[in-house]
Coordinates of C-alpha atoms in Angstrom, one line a residue:
M1 CA -9.9 75.0 155.4
E2 CA -10.9 74.6 154.1
K3 CA -14.5 75.7 153.7
P4 CA -15.9 73.8 151.0
G5 CA -16.9 76.0 147.7
Y6 CA -19.9 76.9 150.2
W7 CA -15.9 76.2 151.4
R8 CA -13.8 75.6 149.6
S9 CA -15.6 75.1 151.8
G10 CA -18.8 76.9 150.5
L11 CA -19.7 73.6 148.9
A12 CA -20.3 74.5 145.2
I13 CA -23.5 71.9 144.4
A14 CA -22.1 70.3 141.6
V15 CA -23.8 70.7 137.9
T16 CA -27.3 68.9 139.4
A17 CA -28.3 66.9 142.7
A18 CA -25.8 64.2 142.4
I19 CA -23.5 65.8 145.0
A20 CA -21.8 68.7 145.9
F21 CA -17.9 69.5 145.8
T22 CA -15.2 71.8 146.3
A23 CA -14.7 74.2 143.9
C24 CA -12.1 76.2 142.2
T25 CA -11.0 78.8 140.0
P26 CA -8.1 78.0 137.6
N27 CA -4.9 80.2 136.9
P28 CA -1.6 78.4 135.7
A29 CA -0.5 74.8 136.7
S30 CA 2.5 73.7 137.8
P31 CA 1.3 69.9 137.9
S32 CA 4.4 67.6 139.5
T33 CA 3.1 63.7 139.1
G34 CA 5.3 61.2 138.8
P35 CA 5.4 58.9 136.4
S36 CA 3.1 59.9 132.7
A37 CA -0.5 59.6 133.8
S38 CA -2.1 56.1 131.9
A39 CA -5.0 54.4 132.7
A40 CA -5.4 51.6 134.9
A41 CA -4.4 48.3 133.2
K42 CA -6.6 46.2 135.6
R43 CA -9.5 46.4 138.2
G44 CA -8.2 45.6 141.4
A45 CA -4.7 45.1 140.5
G46 CA -3.7 47.8 142.9
E47 CA -3.3 47.0 147.0
T48 CA -3.9 50.0 149.1
L49 CA -4.2 53.4 147.9
N50 CA -2.7 55.5 150.6
I51 CA -4.1 59.2 151.5
L52 CA -3.6 61.5 154.4
Y53 CA -6.1 64.3 155.4
W54 CA -4.8 66.5 158.0
Q55 CA -7.8 67.5 158.5
A56 CA -10.2 64.0 158.8
P57 CA -13.2 63.8 157.7
T58 CA -16.1 63.9 159.9
I59 CA -19.0 63.4 157.6
L60 CA -19.2 61.3 154.0
N61 CA -22.1 63.3 152.8
A62 CA -20.8 66.3 150.6
H63 CA -24.5 67.9 150.7
Q64 CA -24.2 68.5 154.4
A65 CA -20.2 68.7 154.6
T66 CA -18.5 72.2 156.2
G67 CA -15.2 71.3 155.2
T68 CA -13.2 70.2 151.9
K69 CA -12.3 67.2 153.9
D70 CA -15.5 66.2 154.2
A71 CA -16.2 67.0 150.4
D72 CA -13.3 64.9 149.3
A73 CA -14.3 61.8 151.1
A74 CA -17.5 62.1 150.3
R75 CA -16.0 62.1 146.7
L76 CA -14.8 58.6 146.5
V77 CA -18.2 56.9 147.1
L78 CA -20.6 59.5 145.8
E79 CA -20.4 61.2 141.7
P80 CA -22.3 64.3 140.0
L81 CA -23.6 64.5 136.9
A82 CA -21.0 66.9 135.0
S83 CA -17.9 68.9 135.7
W84 CA -15.7 71.1 134.8
D85 CA -12.5 71.0 133.0
K86 CA -9.0 72.9 134.0
N87 CA -10.7 75.3 132.1
G88 CA -14.0 76.0 133.4
K89 CA -16.1 74.3 130.9
A90 CA -18.6 72.1 131.9
I91 CA -18.0 68.2 130.8
A92 CA -19.8 65.1 131.2
N93 CA -17.1 63.1 132.9
A94 CA -19.3 61.1 135.5
L95 CA -23.2 60.3 135.5
A96 CA -24.8 62.6 132.5
S97 CA -24.1 61.0 128.9
E98 CA -23.4 64.9 127.7
V99 CA -23.8 68.0 128.9
P100 CA -27.1 70.2 128.4
T101 CA -26.3 72.7 125.5
V102 CA -28.6 75.0 123.7
D103 CA -27.7 73.2 120.5
N104 CA -27.8 69.7 121.9
G105 CA -31.2 70.2 123.0
G106 CA -30.9 70.1 126.6
V107 CA -31.7 73.5 128.0
A108 CA -34.4 75.3 126.6
K109 CA -33.9 78.1 124.2
D110 CA -35.7 80.8 126.7
F111 CA -33.4 78.8 129.6
T112 CA -36.3 78.2 131.8
S113 CA -35.5 74.8 131.2
V114 CA -32.6 71.7 130.9
T115 CA -33.0 68.2 130.3
W116 CA -29.9 66.2 131.5
K117 CA -29.4 62.3 129.8
L118 CA -27.7 59.9 131.6
R119 CA -25.3 57.5 131.3
T120 CA -26.9 53.8 130.2
G121 CA -25.5 50.6 132.4
V122 CA -24.1 52.5 135.3
K123 CA -25.0 50.5 138.4
W124 CA -24.9 51.4 142.4
S125 CA -22.7 49.4 144.0
D126 CA -25.2 46.6 146.0
G127 CA -25.8 46.2 142.0
S128 CA -29.0 47.9 141.1
P129 CA -29.2 50.0 138.0
F130 CA -29.2 54.0 138.6
S131 CA -32.1 55.9 137.5
A132 CA -33.2 59.7 136.4
D133 CA -35.1 58.8 139.9
D134 CA -32.1 58.5 142.0
V135 CA -31.1 62.2 140.4
V136 CA -34.5 63.2 141.3
G137 CA -34.2 61.7 144.9
T138 CA -31.3 63.6 145.6
Y139 CA -32.4 66.8 144.6
T140 CA -35.4 66.1 146.6
Y141 CA -33.3 65.5 149.6
Q142 CA -30.9 67.9 148.9
C143 CA -34.0 71.0 149.2
D144 CA -36.0 69.4 152.2
E145 CA -35.9 72.3 154.7
T146 CA -35.4 68.9 157.2
T147 CA -32.0 68.0 155.4
A148 CA -30.1 69.9 157.7
A149 CA -30.8 67.4 160.9
S150 CA -30.3 64.1 159.4
T151 CA -27.3 61.9 159.1
F152 CA -26.0 60.0 156.3
D153 CA -25.8 56.3 157.1
V154 CA -22.5 54.4 155.5
C155 CA -22.1 53.6 152.0
E156 CA -22.7 49.3 152.7
G157 CA -19.8 47.4 150.4
V158 CA -17.9 50.4 149.1
V159 CA -17.1 52.1 152.8
N160 CA -15.7 49.2 155.1
A161 CA -15.0 51.5 157.7
F162 CA -15.6 55.1 159.0
K163 CA -14.4 56.6 162.5
P164 CA -15.5 60.1 162.4
G165 CA -12.6 62.5 163.1
D166 CA -10.1 59.2 162.2
N167 CA -10.2 56.7 159.1
V168 CA -12.6 55.9 156.4
Q169 CA -11.7 52.9 154.7
Y170 CA -12.9 52.2 151.3
D171 CA -13.4 49.1 149.1
L172 CA -13.2 48.6 145.8
N173 CA -16.3 48.9 143.8
E174 CA -17.4 45.3 141.5
N175 CA -20.2 47.2 140.1
F176 CA -18.1 50.9 138.6
R177 CA -19.0 51.8 135.5
D178 CA -15.8 51.2 133.8
P179 CA -14.7 47.8 133.4
N180 CA -11.0 48.1 134.1
K181 CA -11.4 51.1 137.2
P182 CA -10.2 51.5 139.8
F183 CA -6.8 50.3 139.7
F184 CA -6.7 50.0 144.0
K185 CA -8.4 47.0 145.5
H186 CA -8.5 49.3 148.7
V187 CA -8.5 53.2 150.4
N188 CA -6.7 54.0 153.3
F189 CA -8.0 57.6 154.0
K190 CA -6.5 58.9 156.7
G191 CA -7.2 62.2 158.9
G192 CA -5.8 63.2 161.5
G193 CA -2.0 65.1 162.5
D194 CA -0.7 68.5 160.9
A195 CA 0.0 69.7 157.6
A196 CA 3.7 69.7 158.7
S197 CA 3.7 65.7 159.4
A198 CA 1.9 65.5 156.4
A199 CA 4.2 66.6 154.2
R200 CA 7.1 64.3 156.0
A201 CA 5.0 61.3 155.2
V202 CA 4.7 62.2 151.6
F203 CA 8.4 63.7 151.2
Q204 CA 10.6 62.3 153.9
T205 CA 9.4 59.1 155.1
G206 CA 7.1 58.0 151.9
D207 CA 4.8 56.5 153.8
V208 CA 1.8 58.0 152.1
D209 CA 1.2 57.9 148.2
Y210 CA -1.0 61.1 148.7
G211 CA -0.4 64.2 151.4
W212 CA -3.2 66.6 150.8
N213 CA -3.4 70.5 151.6
L214 CA 0.2 71.1 152.8
Q215 CA -0.4 74.6 154.1
V216 CA 3.4 74.7 155.8
E217 CA 5.7 78.0 156.0
A218 CA 7.0 77.6 152.5
A219 CA 10.6 78.4 153.9
V220 CA 10.2 74.8 155.1
L221 CA 8.2 73.3 152.7
K222 CA 10.2 74.2 149.3
P223 CA 13.6 72.3 150.4
M224 CA 11.6 69.3 151.7
A225 CA 10.1 68.8 148.5
Q226 CA 13.1 69.2 146.1
G227 CA 15.2 66.9 148.0
S228 CA 12.5 64.4 148.2
S229 CA 13.7 61.4 146.6
V230 CA 10.0 59.7 147.0
G231 CA 7.3 62.3 146.2
N232 CA 6.8 65.3 144.3
L233 CA 5.3 68.7 145.0
V234 CA 2.0 69.7 143.1
T235 CA 0.2 72.8 142.8
V236 CA -2.4 74.1 140.9
Y237 CA -4.2 77.8 141.1
G238 CA -7.2 79.0 141.5
S239 CA -9.6 80.9 143.3
S240 CA -8.7 79.7 146.8
I241 CA -8.8 82.4 149.1
E242 CA -7.4 83.3 152.6
R243 CA -9.9 86.2 154.0
L244 CA -11.0 87.2 157.0
V245 CA -14.7 87.3 157.4
V246 CA -15.7 90.2 159.9
N247 CA -18.5 89.3 162.2
F248 CA -22.0 91.7 161.6
S249 CA -23.6 90.1 164.7
N250 CA -23.0 90.5 168.5
P251 CA -20.8 87.0 169.6
D252 CA -21.3 87.9 173.3
A253 CA -21.7 85.4 175.7
S254 CA -24.2 87.7 177.8
L255 CA -27.0 87.7 175.0
G256 CA -27.7 83.9 175.2
D257 CA -29.7 82.3 173.1
N258 CA -29.2 85.5 170.9
R259 CA -25.7 85.0 170.5
G260 CA -24.0 85.4 167.4
E261 CA -28.2 86.0 166.0
P262 CA -28.5 88.3 162.7
S263 CA -30.6 90.7 164.7
T264 CA -28.4 91.6 166.9
K265 CA -25.6 93.5 166.3
H266 CA -21.9 93.8 166.6
P267 CA -20.8 96.5 169.0
F268 CA -17.6 98.2 167.0
F269 CA -18.0 96.1 162.8
T270 CA -21.1 98.2 162.1
D271 CA -18.9 101.3 162.2
I272 CA -17.6 101.0 158.3
H273 CA -14.5 103.4 159.8
V274 CA -13.8 100.6 162.0
R275 CA -14.3 98.0 159.2
R276 CA -12.0 100.2 156.6
A277 CA -9.3 100.9 159.2
L278 CA -8.7 97.3 160.2
A279 CA -8.1 96.7 156.6
M280 CA -6.1 99.5 156.2
A281 CA -4.0 98.0 159.0
T282 CA -3.9 94.4 157.3
N283 CA -0.6 93.6 155.8
R284 CA -1.0 91.0 153.2
Q285 CA 2.1 91.1 151.4
A286 CA 3.8 90.4 154.3
V287 CA 2.3 87.3 155.0
A288 CA 2.7 86.5 151.6
T289 CA 6.3 86.9 151.5
Q290 CA 6.9 85.2 155.0
L291 CA 4.8 82.7 154.5
Y292 CA 3.5 81.2 151.5
G293 CA 6.8 82.1 149.2
D294 CA 5.6 84.6 147.4
G295 CA 3.8 82.9 144.8
L296 CA 5.1 79.4 145.6
S297 CA 1.6 78.4 147.5
G298 CA 0.2 81.7 147.9
K299 CA -0.1 85.7 146.3
A300 CA -1.3 88.4 147.7
T301 CA -4.6 89.3 146.6
C302 CA -7.5 92.3 147.5
N303 CA -10.5 90.4 145.5
I304 CA -12.6 88.1 147.0
L305 CA -12.7 86.7 143.1
T306 CA -9.9 86.0 141.3
A307 CA -11.1 83.9 138.7
P308 CA -12.1 83.0 135.7
E309 CA -9.6 86.2 134.9
P310 CA -12.9 87.7 133.2
M311 CA -14.5 87.8 136.3
N312 CA -11.2 89.3 138.6
S313 CA -11.7 93.0 139.4
Q314 CA -8.7 95.5 138.1
N315 CA -10.9 98.1 140.5
T316 CA -9.4 97.1 144.0
T317 CA -5.4 97.4 143.3
S318 CA -5.8 101.2 144.1
L319 CA -8.9 101.2 146.7
D320 CA -7.1 102.7 150.6
V321 CA -9.0 99.5 152.2
C322 CA -6.3 97.9 149.9
K323 CA -3.2 99.3 150.7
F324 CA -1.4 98.7 153.9
D325 CA -1.4 102.3 155.6
V326 CA -0.7 102.2 159.7
A327 CA -0.6 105.8 159.6
A328 CA -4.0 106.0 157.3
A329 CA -5.6 103.9 159.6
N330 CA -5.2 105.7 162.7
K331 CA -6.7 109.2 161.0
E332 CA -9.2 106.8 160.1
L333 CA -10.2 105.7 163.8
D334 CA -9.3 109.6 165.3
D335 CA -11.3 110.9 162.8
D336 CA -14.2 108.6 164.2
G337 CA -14.1 109.7 167.5
W338 CA -12.2 106.4 168.8
V339 CA -9.8 107.4 170.8
K340 CA -6.2 105.4 172.6
G341 CA -6.6 105.1 176.4
S342 CA -3.9 104.5 178.6
D343 CA -3.9 100.7 177.5
G344 CA -2.9 101.8 173.7
V345 CA -6.5 100.1 173.1
R346 CA -8.9 102.9 171.7
A347 CA -12.6 103.3 172.6
K348 CA -15.8 105.2 172.2
G349 CA -19.0 105.6 174.2
G350 CA -17.6 102.6 176.2
V351 CA -17.0 100.5 173.9
K352 CA -13.4 98.8 173.3
L353 CA -11.9 97.7 169.8
K354 CA -11.2 94.3 171.6
I355 CA -11.0 91.7 168.8
L356 CA -10.7 87.9 169.0
Y357 CA -9.7 86.3 166.4
Q358 CA -10.1 82.8 165.5
T359 CA -9.2 80.1 162.9
T360 CA -7.5 76.5 162.6
V361 CA -5.0 75.2 164.3
N362 CA -2.2 75.1 161.7
S363 CA 1.4 76.8 161.8
V364 CA 0.5 79.1 158.8
R365 CA -2.4 80.6 159.9
Q366 CA -0.8 80.9 163.6
S367 CA 2.0 82.8 162.3
T368 CA -0.9 85.0 160.0
Q369 CA -2.1 86.1 163.2
A370 CA 1.3 87.0 164.6
I371 CA 1.8 89.2 162.0
L372 CA -2.1 91.0 162.4
K373 CA -2.3 91.1 165.6
K374 CA 1.1 93.5 165.6
D375 CA -0.6 95.6 163.1
W376 CA -3.7 96.0 164.6
E377 CA -2.5 96.2 167.9
S378 CA -0.2 99.3 167.0
V379 CA -3.6 101.3 166.1
G380 CA -5.4 100.6 168.7
F381 CA -7.1 97.1 168.6
S382 CA -6.9 95.0 171.6
V383 CA -6.1 91.3 169.8
E384 CA -6.4 88.1 171.5
L385 CA -6.0 85.4 169.1
K386 CA -7.9 81.5 169.5
S387 CA -6.8 78.6 167.4
V388 CA -9.4 75.4 167.2
P389 CA -8.9 72.1 165.9
S390 CA -9.9 71.9 162.5
S391 CA -12.5 69.0 163.0
T392 CA -14.4 71.3 165.6
F393 CA -13.9 74.7 163.7
F394 CA -15.4 73.0 160.5
T395 CA -18.4 72.1 161.9
N396 CA -21.6 73.3 162.2
T397 CA -22.3 72.0 165.9
S398 CA -19.7 73.6 167.9
P399 CA -19.8 76.8 169.7
D400 CA -15.9 76.9 168.6
G401 CA -16.7 76.3 165.1
A402 CA -16.7 79.3 162.2
N403 CA -20.2 78.6 161.4
H404 CA -21.6 79.8 164.9
F405 CA -18.8 82.5 164.8
W406 CA -18.8 83.4 168.5
A407 CA -15.3 85.8 167.6
D408 CA -15.2 89.3 165.9
I409 CA -12.6 88.0 163.3
E410 CA -12.5 84.5 161.7
M411 CA -9.9 83.3 159.2
Y412 CA -10.0 80.8 156.7
T413 CA -10.0 79.4 153.2
N414 CA -13.0 79.7 150.4
S415 CA -13.3 79.3 146.7
G416 CA -15.4 80.0 143.8
D417 CA -16.1 77.7 140.4
P418 CA -16.7 79.2 136.9
D419 CA -20.8 80.2 137.6
P420 CA -19.8 82.5 140.7
T421 CA -23.9 82.7 141.6
S422 CA -23.6 80.6 144.4
Y423 CA -20.4 81.4 146.0
Y424 CA -21.4 85.2 146.5
A425 CA -25.0 84.5 147.4
S426 CA -23.7 81.6 149.7
G427 CA -20.9 84.0 151.2
W428 CA -22.9 87.2 151.5
S429 CA -26.8 87.4 150.6
T430 CA -28.9 87.8 153.1
G431 CA -30.7 84.6 152.9
Q432 CA -28.8 82.6 153.6
I433 CA -27.3 84.2 156.5
A434 CA -26.0 81.5 159.1
S435 CA -28.3 81.1 162.2
K436 CA -29.7 79.2 164.8
A437 CA -33.0 78.5 163.9
N438 CA -31.4 76.9 160.4
N439 CA -28.8 74.7 162.6
W440 CA -25.9 77.5 161.6
N441 CA -25.7 75.5 158.3
F442 CA -26.0 78.3 155.8
G443 CA -23.0 79.6 154.6
N444 CA -23.4 83.6 155.8
Y445 CA -21.3 82.6 158.8
G446 CA -20.8 87.3 158.6
R447 CA -24.7 88.1 159.0
Y448 CA -24.0 90.7 156.6
S449 CA -26.9 91.9 154.5
N450 CA -26.8 94.7 151.6
K451 CA -29.6 95.0 149.7
D452 CA -27.2 96.4 146.5
F453 CA -25.6 93.5 147.0
D454 CA -28.7 90.8 147.2
S455 CA -29.8 92.9 143.6
I456 CA -26.7 92.3 142.1
V457 CA -26.9 88.4 143.0
D458 CA -30.6 88.5 141.9
Q459 CA -29.1 90.0 138.7
L460 CA -26.8 86.8 138.2
R461 CA -29.3 84.3 139.0
K462 CA -30.4 86.0 135.5
E463 CA -28.2 87.1 133.1
T464 CA -27.4 84.6 130.5
D465 CA -25.0 87.4 128.6
A466 CA -21.2 86.7 129.2
S467 CA -20.2 89.4 129.1
K468 CA -23.1 90.8 131.4
R469 CA -22.3 88.6 133.8
N470 CA -18.1 89.5 134.0
Q471 CA -19.1 92.5 135.3
L472 CA -21.8 91.6 137.6
A473 CA -19.5 89.3 139.6
I474 CA -16.6 92.3 139.2
Q475 CA -20.1 94.4 140.6
A476 CA -20.0 92.1 143.2
N477 CA -16.7 91.9 144.2
D478 CA -16.3 95.5 144.8
L479 CA -18.9 96.0 146.7
L480 CA -17.9 93.5 149.0
I481 CA -13.9 94.9 149.2
K482 CA -15.2 98.8 149.2
D483 CA -17.7 97.9 152.3
V484 CA -15.0 95.7 154.2
A485 CA -17.5 93.0 154.6
V486 CA -14.9 90.8 153.8
I487 CA -10.6 91.5 154.1
P488 CA -8.9 88.9 151.2
L489 CA -5.3 88.0 152.0
I490 CA -4.6 85.5 149.9
N491 CA -4.4 83.5 147.0
R492 CA -3.7 80.3 147.3
T493 CA -2.6 76.9 146.2
F494 CA -6.5 75.5 144.8
A495 CA -4.2 72.3 145.3
T496 CA -0.9 72.8 147.1
S497 CA -0.7 68.5 147.4
G498 CA 2.5 65.8 148.0
I499 CA 2.4 62.7 145.8
A500 CA 4.4 59.6 145.7
K501 CA 6.5 59.2 142.6
S502 CA 5.7 56.1 141.9
L503 CA 1.7 57.3 141.4
K504 CA 0.3 57.9 138.1
G505 CA -3.2 59.4 136.8
V506 CA -3.1 62.3 139.3
D507 CA -4.1 65.5 137.9
P508 CA -5.3 67.9 139.6
S509 CA -8.3 70.4 138.3
P510 CA -8.6 73.9 139.9
W511 CA -12.6 73.4 139.6
D512 CA -13.3 70.4 141.4
S513 CA -12.1 68.0 144.2
E514 CA -8.8 67.0 144.2
M515 CA -10.1 63.1 144.2
Y516 CA -12.0 63.8 141.3
N517 CA -10.6 61.5 139.1
I518 CA -9.0 59.0 141.9
A519 CA -11.0 56.1 139.5
D520 CA -7.8 56.7 136.8
W521 CA -5.5 56.2 139.3
S522 CA -2.7 53.6 139.5
K523 CA 1.3 52.2 140.1

């Protein structure tokens, strides 16, 4: 997944209330986009653009999305006020006429207010004018406590058909603000299948123009892309981190309505020594080398925030919890009184180290599970593997989903944006713990709570000095890693997608949805 910006995602909320979308951070990019990009010559000159997301969208409301698939599908019909360029700089490429700054008077000198100026002449798809009232309405909706229980109606006239978990059909918006765009009359946004079949569809059969998130073993993906006559592989590095989330609550079904609630305590992950041992028994380099091509689509990392570069901590490389060391993991558990039984599983006080480890159905993830399970069991954990369809995993409604987290360890990808405040706050602050009371819709799925971490996040919210913010971001990362609140595995490429060689204008940004500039695409 991918979890959008608050998962991938999760969803990072765009500069203000017009839309929330997945955000990632920049590193060197290696796009290969076929013919040189050029603006569409004429609105509606092209027929149907075929897009394949093997994780199918289930909702077209980015403010309630729990997966990148939903945020990206919504990005075709919703726009932010502004966005980020490839270097993480705010740009006015959408509904705002300019990005507010102190110099242009948009940001008050004391930083207590921001004034947005909107583009003139912008219309909704039904022809009605876009105004500040719409921005206020979106903000009010987004901040309403009842929003988590509401649904999003289809955008009549633009979304032709929507089958949740299957397919979205879009028609051209005749009232789009640029008279020469979009190029395509229709978009077929197909969901389903798996990453391998999506790769075949773009590189071998040529059935689709765009294949998203090709999380396929590097040994399979690389030759498929290199040997293709119809498609190119596009990769862009960002801050997408495949991670192991540790459950600090008790997922035992016998607890009934209290299952997974933050008021409960995990039977053994509340013990820092158990968490440390698990981290030291985690061979992230093996995963990176065997499954991600050691750089083709991901590289090993022990940081939960890897970009922007000034916020990428250099302090974790020397930490013992960042080094694969089975002997050290065994010693950690021995010294803490966890004793191996005849079955090889450690126990203490009648509690056994039995882990249910869940993630989505995906060949790379199942292979990752297998690699980690072997080493974890060698130090005395019992590990049961569980794989869940992405359409189920990335929801707040299913007991098998990441939000409920009725397991001990779960794995997915998430990322930040140029300002890491919301990324940190959503993922690990006490105020964002997911629970039944908030429909499991808050981003802290691990139910982690640490007053020192909360304090750092509060400081980030207030600090305006760039160098001090960088240091606070590093402090937050280091605290999470030392406390083993999360175990980072792989810094994945943000975009690992396949595009038809005939498709022009695709220019993925590590800070925005892959669909952010779809109006510029053409053939």
